[in-house]
mmCIF file of C-alpha atoms in Angstrom:
data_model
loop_
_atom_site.group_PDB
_atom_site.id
_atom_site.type_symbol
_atom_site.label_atom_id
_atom_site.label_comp_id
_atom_site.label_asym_id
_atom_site.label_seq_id
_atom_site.Cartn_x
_atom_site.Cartn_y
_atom_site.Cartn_z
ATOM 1 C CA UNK A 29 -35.752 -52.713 -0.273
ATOM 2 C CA UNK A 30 -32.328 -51.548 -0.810
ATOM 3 C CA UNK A 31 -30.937 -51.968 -4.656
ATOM 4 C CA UNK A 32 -28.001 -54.518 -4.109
ATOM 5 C CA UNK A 33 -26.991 -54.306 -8.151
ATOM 6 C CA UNK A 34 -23.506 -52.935 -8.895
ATOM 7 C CA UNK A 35 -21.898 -51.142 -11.281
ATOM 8 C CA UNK A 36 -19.289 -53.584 -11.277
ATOM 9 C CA UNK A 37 -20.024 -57.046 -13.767
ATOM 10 C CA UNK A 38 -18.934 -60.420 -11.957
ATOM 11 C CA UNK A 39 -16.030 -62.188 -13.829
ATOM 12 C CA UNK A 40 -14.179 -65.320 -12.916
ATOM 13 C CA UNK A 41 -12.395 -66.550 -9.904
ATOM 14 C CA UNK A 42 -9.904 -68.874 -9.479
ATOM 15 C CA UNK A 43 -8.847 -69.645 -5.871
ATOM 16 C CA UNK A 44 -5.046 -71.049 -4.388
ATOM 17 C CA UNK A 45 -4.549 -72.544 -1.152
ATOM 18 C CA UNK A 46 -2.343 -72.932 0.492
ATOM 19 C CA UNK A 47 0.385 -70.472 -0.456
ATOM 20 C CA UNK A 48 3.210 -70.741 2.089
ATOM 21 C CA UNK A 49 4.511 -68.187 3.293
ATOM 22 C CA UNK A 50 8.029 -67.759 5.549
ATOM 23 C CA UNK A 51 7.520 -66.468 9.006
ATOM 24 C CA UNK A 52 10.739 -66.562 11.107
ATOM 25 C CA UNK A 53 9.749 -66.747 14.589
ATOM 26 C CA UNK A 54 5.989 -67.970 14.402
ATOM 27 C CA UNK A 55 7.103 -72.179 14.726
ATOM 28 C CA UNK A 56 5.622 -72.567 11.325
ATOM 29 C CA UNK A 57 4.811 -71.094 7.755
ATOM 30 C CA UNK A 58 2.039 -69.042 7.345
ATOM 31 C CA UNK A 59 -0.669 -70.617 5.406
ATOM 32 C CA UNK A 60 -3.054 -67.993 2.819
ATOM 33 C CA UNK A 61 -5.866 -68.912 0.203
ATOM 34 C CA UNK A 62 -5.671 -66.387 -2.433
ATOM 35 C CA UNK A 63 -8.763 -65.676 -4.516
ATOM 36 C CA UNK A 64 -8.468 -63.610 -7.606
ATOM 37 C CA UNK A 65 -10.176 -62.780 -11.047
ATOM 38 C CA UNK A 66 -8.794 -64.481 -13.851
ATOM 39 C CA UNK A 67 -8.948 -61.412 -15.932
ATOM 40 C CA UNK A 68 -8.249 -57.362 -15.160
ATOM 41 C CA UNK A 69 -4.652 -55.381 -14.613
ATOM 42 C CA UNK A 70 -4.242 -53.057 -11.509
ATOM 43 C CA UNK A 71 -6.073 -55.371 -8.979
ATOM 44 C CA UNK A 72 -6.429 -53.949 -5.767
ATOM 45 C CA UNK A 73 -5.685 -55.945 -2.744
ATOM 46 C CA UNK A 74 -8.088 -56.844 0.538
ATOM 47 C CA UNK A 75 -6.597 -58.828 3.155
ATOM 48 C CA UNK A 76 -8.637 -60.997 4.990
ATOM 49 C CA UNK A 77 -8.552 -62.226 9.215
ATOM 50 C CA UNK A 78 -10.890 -64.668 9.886
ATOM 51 C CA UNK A 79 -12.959 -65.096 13.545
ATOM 52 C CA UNK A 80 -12.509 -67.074 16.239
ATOM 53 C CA UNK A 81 -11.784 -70.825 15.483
ATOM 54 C CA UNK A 82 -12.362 -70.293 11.457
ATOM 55 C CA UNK A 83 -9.786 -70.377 8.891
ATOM 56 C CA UNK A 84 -8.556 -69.229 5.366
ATOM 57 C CA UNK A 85 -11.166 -71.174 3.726
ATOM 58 C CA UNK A 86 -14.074 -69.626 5.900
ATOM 59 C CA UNK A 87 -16.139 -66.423 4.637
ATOM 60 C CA UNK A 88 -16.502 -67.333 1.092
ATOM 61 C CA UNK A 89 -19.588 -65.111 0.267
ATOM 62 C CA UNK A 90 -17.468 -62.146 1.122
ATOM 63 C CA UNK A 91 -14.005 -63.800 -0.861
ATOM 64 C CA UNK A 92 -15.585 -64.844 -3.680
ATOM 65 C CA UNK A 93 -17.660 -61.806 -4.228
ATOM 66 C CA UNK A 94 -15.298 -59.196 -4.345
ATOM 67 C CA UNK A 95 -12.743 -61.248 -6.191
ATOM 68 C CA UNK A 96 -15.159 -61.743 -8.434
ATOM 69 C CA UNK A 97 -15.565 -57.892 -8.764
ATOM 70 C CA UNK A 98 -12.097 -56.849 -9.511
ATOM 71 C CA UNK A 99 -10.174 -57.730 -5.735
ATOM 72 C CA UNK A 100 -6.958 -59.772 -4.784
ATOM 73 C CA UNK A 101 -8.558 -61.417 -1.999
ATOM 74 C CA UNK A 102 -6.136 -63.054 0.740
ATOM 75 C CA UNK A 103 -6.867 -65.256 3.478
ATOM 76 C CA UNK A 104 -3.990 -66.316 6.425
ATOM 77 C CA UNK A 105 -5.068 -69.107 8.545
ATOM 78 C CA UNK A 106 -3.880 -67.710 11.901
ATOM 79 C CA UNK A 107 -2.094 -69.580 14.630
ATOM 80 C CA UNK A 108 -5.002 -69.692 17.031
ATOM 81 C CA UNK A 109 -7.157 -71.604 14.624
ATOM 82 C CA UNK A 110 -4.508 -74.649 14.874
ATOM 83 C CA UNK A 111 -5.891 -75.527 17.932
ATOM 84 C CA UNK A 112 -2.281 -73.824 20.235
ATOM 85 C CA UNK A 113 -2.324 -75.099 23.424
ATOM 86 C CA UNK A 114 -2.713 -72.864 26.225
ATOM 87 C CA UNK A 115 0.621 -73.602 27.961
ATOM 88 C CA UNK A 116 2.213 -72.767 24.294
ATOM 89 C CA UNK A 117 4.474 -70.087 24.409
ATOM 90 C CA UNK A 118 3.102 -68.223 21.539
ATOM 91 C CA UNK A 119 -0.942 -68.434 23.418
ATOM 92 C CA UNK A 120 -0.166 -64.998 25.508
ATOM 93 C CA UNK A 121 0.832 -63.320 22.027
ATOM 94 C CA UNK A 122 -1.068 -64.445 19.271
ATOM 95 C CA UNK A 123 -3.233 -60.848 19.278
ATOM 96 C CA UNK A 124 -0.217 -59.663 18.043
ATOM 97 C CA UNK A 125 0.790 -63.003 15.902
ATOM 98 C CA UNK A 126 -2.685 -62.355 14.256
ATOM 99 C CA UNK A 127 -1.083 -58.476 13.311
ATOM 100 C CA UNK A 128 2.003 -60.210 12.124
ATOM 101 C CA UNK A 129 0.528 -62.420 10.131
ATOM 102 C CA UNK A 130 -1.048 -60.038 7.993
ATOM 103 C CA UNK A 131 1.953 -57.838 7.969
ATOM 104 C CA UNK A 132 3.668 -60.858 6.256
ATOM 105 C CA UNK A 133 1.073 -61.054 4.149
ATOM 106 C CA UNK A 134 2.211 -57.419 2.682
ATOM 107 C CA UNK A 135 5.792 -58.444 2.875
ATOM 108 C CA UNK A 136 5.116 -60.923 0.697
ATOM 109 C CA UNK A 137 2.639 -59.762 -2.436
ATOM 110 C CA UNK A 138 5.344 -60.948 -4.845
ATOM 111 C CA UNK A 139 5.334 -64.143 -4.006
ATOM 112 C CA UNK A 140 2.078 -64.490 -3.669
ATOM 113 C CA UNK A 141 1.317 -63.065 -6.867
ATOM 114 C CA UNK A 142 4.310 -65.926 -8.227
ATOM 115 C CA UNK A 143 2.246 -68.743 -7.106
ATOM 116 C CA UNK A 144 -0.999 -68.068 -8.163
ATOM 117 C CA UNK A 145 -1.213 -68.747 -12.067
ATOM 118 C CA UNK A 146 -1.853 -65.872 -14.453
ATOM 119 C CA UNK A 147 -1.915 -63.385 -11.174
ATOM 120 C CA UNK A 148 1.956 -62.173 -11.646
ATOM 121 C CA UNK A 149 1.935 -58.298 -12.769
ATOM 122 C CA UNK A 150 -1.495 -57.569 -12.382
ATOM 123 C CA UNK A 151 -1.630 -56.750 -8.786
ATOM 124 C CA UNK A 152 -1.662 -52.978 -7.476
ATOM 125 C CA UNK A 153 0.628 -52.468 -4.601
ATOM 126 C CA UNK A 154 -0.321 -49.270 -3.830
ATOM 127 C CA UNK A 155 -4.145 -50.208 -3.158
ATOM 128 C CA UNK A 156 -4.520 -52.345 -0.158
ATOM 129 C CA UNK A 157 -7.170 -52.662 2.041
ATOM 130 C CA UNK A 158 -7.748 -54.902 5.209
ATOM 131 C CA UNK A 159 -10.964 -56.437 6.512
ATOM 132 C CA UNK A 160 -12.099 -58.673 8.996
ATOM 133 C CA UNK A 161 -14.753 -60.016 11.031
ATOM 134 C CA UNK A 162 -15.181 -60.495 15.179
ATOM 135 C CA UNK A 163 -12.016 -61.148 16.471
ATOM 136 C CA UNK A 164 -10.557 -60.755 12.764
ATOM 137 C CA UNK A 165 -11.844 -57.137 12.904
ATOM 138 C CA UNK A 166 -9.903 -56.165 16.035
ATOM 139 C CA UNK A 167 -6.899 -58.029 14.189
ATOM 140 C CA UNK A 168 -7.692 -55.588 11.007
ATOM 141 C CA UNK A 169 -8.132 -52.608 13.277
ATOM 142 C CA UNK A 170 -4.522 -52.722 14.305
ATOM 143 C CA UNK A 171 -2.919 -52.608 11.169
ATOM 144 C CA UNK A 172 -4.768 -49.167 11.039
ATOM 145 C CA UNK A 173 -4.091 -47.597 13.836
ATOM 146 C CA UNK A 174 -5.652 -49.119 16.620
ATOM 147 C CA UNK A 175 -3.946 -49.877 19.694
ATOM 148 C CA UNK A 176 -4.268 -53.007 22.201
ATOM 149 C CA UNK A 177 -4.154 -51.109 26.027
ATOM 150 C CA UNK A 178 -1.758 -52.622 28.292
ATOM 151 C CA UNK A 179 -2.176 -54.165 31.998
ATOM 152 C CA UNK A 180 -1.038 -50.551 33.387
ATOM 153 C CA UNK A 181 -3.885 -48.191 31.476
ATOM 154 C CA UNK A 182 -1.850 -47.030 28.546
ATOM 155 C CA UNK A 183 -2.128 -47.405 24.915
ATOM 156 C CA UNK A 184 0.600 -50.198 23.792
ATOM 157 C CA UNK A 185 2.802 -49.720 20.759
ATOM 158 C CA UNK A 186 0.990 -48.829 17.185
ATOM 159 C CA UNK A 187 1.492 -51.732 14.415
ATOM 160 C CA UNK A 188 -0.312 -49.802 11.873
ATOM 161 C CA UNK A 189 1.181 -50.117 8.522
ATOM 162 C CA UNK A 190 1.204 -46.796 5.657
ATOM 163 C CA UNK A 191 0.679 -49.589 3.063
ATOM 164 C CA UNK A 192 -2.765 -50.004 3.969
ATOM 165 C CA UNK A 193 -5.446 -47.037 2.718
ATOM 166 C CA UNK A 194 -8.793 -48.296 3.890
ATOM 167 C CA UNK A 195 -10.709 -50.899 6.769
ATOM 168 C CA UNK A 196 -13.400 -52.707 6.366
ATOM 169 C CA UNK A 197 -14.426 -53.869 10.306
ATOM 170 C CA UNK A 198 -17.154 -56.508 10.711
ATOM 171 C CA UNK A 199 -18.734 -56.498 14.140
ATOM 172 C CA UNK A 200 -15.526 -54.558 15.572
ATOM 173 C CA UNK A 201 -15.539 -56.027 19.349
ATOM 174 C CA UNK A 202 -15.516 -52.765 21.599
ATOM 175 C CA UNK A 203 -14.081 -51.410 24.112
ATOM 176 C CA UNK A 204 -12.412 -53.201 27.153
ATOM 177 C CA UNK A 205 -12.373 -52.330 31.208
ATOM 178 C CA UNK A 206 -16.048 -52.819 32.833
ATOM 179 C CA UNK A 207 -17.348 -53.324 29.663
ATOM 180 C CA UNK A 208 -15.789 -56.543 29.480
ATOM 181 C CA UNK A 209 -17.823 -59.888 30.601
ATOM 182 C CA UNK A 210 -15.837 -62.088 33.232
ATOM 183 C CA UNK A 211 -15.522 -65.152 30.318
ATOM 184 C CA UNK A 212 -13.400 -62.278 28.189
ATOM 185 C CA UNK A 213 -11.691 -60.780 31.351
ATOM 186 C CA UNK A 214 -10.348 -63.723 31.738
ATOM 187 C CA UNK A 215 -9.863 -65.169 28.198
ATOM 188 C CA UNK A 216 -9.415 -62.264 25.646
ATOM 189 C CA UNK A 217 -7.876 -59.355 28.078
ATOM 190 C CA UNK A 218 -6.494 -58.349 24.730
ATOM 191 C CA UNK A 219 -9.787 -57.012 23.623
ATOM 192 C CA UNK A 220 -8.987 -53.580 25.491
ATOM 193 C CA UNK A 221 -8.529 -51.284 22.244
ATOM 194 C CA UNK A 222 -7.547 -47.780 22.383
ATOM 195 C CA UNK A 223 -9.233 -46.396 18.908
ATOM 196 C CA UNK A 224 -7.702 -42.837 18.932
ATOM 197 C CA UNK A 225 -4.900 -43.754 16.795
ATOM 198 C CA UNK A 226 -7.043 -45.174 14.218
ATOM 199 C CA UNK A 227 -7.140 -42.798 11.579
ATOM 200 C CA UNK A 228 -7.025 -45.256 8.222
ATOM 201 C CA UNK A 229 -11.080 -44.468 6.110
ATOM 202 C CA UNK A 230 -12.494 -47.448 7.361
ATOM 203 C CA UNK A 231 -16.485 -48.828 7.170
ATOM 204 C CA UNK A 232 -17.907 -50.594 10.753
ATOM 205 C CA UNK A 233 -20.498 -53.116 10.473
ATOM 206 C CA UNK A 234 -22.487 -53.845 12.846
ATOM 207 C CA UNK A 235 -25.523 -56.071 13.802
ATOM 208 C CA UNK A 236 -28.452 -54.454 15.781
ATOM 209 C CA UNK A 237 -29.182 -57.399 17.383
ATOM 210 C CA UNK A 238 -25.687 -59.360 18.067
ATOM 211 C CA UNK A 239 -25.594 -59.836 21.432
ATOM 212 C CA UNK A 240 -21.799 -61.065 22.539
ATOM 213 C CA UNK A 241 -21.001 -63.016 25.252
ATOM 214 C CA UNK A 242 -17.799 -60.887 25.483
ATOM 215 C CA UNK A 243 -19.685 -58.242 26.857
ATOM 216 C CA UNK A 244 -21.895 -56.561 29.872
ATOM 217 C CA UNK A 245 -23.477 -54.187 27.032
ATOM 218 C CA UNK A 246 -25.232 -54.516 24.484
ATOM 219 C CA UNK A 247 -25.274 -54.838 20.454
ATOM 220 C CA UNK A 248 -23.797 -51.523 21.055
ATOM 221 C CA UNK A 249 -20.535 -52.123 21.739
ATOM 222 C CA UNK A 250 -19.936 -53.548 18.450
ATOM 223 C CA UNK A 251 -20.430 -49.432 17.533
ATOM 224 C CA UNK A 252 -17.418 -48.440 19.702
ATOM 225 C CA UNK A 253 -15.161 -48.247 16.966
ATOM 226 C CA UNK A 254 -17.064 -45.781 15.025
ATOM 227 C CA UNK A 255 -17.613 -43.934 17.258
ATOM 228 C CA UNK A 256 -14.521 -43.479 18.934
ATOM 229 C CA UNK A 257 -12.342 -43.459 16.011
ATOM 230 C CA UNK A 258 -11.377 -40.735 13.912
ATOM 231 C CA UNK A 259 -11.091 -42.864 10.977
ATOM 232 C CA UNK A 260 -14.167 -45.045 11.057
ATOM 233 C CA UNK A 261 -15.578 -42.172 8.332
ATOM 234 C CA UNK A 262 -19.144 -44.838 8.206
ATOM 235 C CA UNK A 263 -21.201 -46.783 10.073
ATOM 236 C CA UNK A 264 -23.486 -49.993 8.602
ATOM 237 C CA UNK A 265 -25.960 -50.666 10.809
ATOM 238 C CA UNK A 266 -27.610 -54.597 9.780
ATOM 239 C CA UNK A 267 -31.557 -54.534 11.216
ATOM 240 C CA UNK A 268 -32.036 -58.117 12.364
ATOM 241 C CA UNK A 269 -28.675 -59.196 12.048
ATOM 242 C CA UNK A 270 -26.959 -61.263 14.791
ATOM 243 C CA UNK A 271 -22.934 -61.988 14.780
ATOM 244 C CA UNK A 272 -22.577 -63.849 11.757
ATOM 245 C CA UNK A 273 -24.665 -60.971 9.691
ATOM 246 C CA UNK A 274 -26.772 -63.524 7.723
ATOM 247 C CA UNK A 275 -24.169 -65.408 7.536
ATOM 248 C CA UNK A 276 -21.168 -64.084 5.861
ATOM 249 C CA UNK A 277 -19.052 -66.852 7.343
ATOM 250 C CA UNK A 278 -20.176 -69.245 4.582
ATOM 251 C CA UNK A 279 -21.468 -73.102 4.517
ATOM 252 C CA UNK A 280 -18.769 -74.181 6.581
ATOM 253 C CA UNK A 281 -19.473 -72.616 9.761
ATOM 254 C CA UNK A 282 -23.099 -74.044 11.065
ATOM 255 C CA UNK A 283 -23.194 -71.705 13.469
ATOM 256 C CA UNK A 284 -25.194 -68.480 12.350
ATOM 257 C CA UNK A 285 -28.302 -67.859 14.339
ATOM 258 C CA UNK A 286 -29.637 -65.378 11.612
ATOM 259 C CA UNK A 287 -29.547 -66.670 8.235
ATOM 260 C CA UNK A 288 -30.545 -64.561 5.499
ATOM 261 C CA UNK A 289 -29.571 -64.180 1.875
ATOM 262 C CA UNK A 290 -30.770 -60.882 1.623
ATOM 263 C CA UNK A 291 -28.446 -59.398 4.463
ATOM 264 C CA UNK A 292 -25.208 -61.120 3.230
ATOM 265 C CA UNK A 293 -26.088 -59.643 -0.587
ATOM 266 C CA UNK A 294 -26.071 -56.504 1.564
ATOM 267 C CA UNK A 295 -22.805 -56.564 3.144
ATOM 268 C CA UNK A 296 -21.587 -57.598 -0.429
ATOM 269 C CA UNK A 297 -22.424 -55.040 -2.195
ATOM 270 C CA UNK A 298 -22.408 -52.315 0.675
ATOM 271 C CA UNK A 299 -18.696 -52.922 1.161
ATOM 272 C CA UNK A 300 -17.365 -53.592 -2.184
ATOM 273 C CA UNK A 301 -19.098 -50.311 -2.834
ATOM 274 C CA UNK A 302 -16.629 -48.994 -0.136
ATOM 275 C CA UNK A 303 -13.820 -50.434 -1.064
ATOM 276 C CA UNK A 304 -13.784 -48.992 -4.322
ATOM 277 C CA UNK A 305 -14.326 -45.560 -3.030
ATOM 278 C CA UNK A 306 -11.798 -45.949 -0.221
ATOM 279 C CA UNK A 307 -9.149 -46.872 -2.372
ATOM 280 C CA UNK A 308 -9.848 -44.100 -4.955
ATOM 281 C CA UNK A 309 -11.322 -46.493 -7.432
ATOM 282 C CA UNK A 310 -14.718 -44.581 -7.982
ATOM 283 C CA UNK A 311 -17.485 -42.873 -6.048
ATOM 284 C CA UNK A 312 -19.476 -46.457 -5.779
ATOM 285 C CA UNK A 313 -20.327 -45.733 -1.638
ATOM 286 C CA UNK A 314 -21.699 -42.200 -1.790
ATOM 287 C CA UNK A 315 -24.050 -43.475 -4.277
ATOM 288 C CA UNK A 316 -24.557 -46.981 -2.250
ATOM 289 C CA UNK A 317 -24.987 -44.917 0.502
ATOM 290 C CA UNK A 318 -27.592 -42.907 -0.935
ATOM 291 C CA UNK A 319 -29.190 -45.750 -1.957
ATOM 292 C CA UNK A 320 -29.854 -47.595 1.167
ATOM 293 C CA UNK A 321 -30.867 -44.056 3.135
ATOM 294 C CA UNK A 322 -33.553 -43.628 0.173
ATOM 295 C CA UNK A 323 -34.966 -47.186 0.478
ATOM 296 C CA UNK A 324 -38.798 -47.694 1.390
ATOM 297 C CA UNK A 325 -38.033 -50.906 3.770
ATOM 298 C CA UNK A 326 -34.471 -50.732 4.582
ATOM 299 C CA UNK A 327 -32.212 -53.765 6.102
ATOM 300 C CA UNK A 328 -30.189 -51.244 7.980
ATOM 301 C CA UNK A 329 -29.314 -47.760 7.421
ATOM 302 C CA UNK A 330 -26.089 -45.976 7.232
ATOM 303 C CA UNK A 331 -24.268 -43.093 9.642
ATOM 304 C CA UNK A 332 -21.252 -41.132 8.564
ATOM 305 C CA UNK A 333 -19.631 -38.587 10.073
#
C-alpha cells in the first residue's frame, strides 16, 4: 500500500469564520473561513471553492490537513450555496460570481491576514495556489486559464489571474456539447470548458468509478482536463473512488457513497505533496509520485506528462 507519511510534521491550527469580505456588486459580503497554523513565517496560500450546495465550512479533511502542514487555507462560501433563487438576477452569472469570489479573495490577503489572530506578516503573497472540488474545480480551473465556451462555439473571455502558480482540480467536470446529460444541458450549460488556455502546473484527481449524472460518458470525463490541458502536468487516478473520493467533503456532508479513510489520507498527502512542489517549496511530488507507482497494492496510480 502506498506510504502516506510526510516529510512535513503536523502543527496547530486555528480556524476563523466568517471573515467578511467587501464585494461591490455581488448584493452581499463575501463570507471565508480561514484555517492556518499557529506557528511558521512565509505561509503559502491555497484557496479553496467548495461543490455544489456545500459551504466554507465543508471539506475539512483537506483544510485542516494542509493547514496543519504549513498552508493558509481559505474557504468563500459562494452565492449559490445561499439557496439564490432562480428568477435572481445574479442565478445566470454565478459561474462567473464563483471566479469573482475567489479573485476577491486575492484582493484581499491583507485583511484577511488582519483578522485572523497571530496570522498578520506571516503570509507569502507570492505563493498561491487554488483548489477545488466538482463544481469548485471548474470554479478553480478558471482562475488558471480555463475558459467557459459561449452559446455561439467560442472560447469566452480568460479570468485567469498571474497571482496564482499552481491547481489542484478534484474531479474536474469535463467537457461540454454531446457530452453533456439533458439534466446539465439544461441546468449547468456553463459546464462547456475550453482547457487550451489552461497553462497554470496543476494536479487532476479523479475517481475511477464516479459516475456523474452530468454526463453521457463515463468516469472518464472527469480526465478531460488532463488531458486536454497543457498545464494539467499530473494525473491522480483514485481506484474505487466515487465523487466524494472517500470522502474528502468531511462529516457534514452525508452524502459520500464511498467512504474510506485510506483514500482521503491519500488525497492528503498526494496533494500537499504537490503543492509544495508546485509552488517551489521542495521536490515532495516527484518523490510521492514515485512512491505510489512503486507500491505493491496501489489505491490509484499516477500519469504525468
Amino acid at each position: 500500500m502506498y506510504d502516506t507519511t510526510t516529510a512535513t510534521p503536523a502543527t496547530p491550527t486555528v480556524a476563523v469564520r466568517p471573515v467578511a469580505l467587501p464585494a461591490p456588486g455581488r448584493g452581499q459580503d463575501l463570507h471565508v473561513r480561514v484555517t492556518a497554523p499557529t506557528a511558521g513565517r512565509d505561509l503559502p496560500v491555497v484557496l479553496f471553492s467548495h461543490g455544489a450546495t456545500l459551504t466554507m465550512d465543508d471539506y475539512a479533511p483537506l483544510a485542516d490537513f494542509w493547514a496543519s502542514h504549513g498552508f493558509v487555507v481559505v474557504q468563500p462560501t459562494h452565492l449559490d450555496a445561499l439557496g439564490l433563487p432562480p428568477d435572481d438576477p445574479r442565478t445566470p452569472h454565478i459561474w462567473r460570481i464563483r471566479t469573482d469570489d475567489l479573485t476577491c479573495v486575492l484582493d484581499h490577503l491583507g485583511t484577511i491576514e488582519a483578522e485572523v489572530p497571530g496570522l498578520a506578516g506571516r503570509v507569502d503573497h507570492d505563493r498561491v495556489a487554488v483548489a477545488g472540488h466538482s463544481w469548485g474545480a471548474q470554479t478553480a480551473s478558471t482562475l488558471v486559464g480555463a475558459r467557459v465556451i459561449d452559446a455561439d462555439g467560442t472560447p469566452g473571455e480568460s479570468m485567469a489571474d498571474p497571482r496564482v502558480s499552481a491547481a489542484v482540480l478534484l474531479c474536474l467536470p469535463g467537457t461540454g456539447g454531446a457530452d453533456l446529460s439533458a439534466l446539465a444541458a439544461e441546468y449547468f450549460p456553463f459546464m462547456s470548458p475550453d482547457f487550451a488556455g489552461l497553462k497554470t502546473p496543476s494536479l487532476v484527481v479523479a475517481g475511477d468509478r464516479d459516475q456523474s449524472p452530468l454526463t453521457v460518458r463515463g468516469p472518464d470525463w472527469f480526465t478531460d482536463g488532463y488531458r486536454l490541458s497543457p498545464g494539467a502536468t499530473d494525473l491522480l487516478t483514485l481506484f474505487g473512488a466515487e465523487h466524494g473520493l472517500g470522502g474528502i467533503q468531511g462529516s457534514h456532508d452525508t452524502r459520500t457513497t464511498d467512504e474510506s479513510p485510506e483514500r482521503v489520507a491519500l488525497v492528503q498527502r498526494a496533494t500537499l505533496a504537490y503543492l509544495r512542489t508546485a509552488l517551489g517549496l521542495d521536490d515532495a511530488w516527484p518523490t510521492a509520485r514515485r512512491a505510489l507507482t512503486a507500491a505493491g497494492e496501489p489505491l490509484g496510480r499516477v500519469d504525468s506528462k
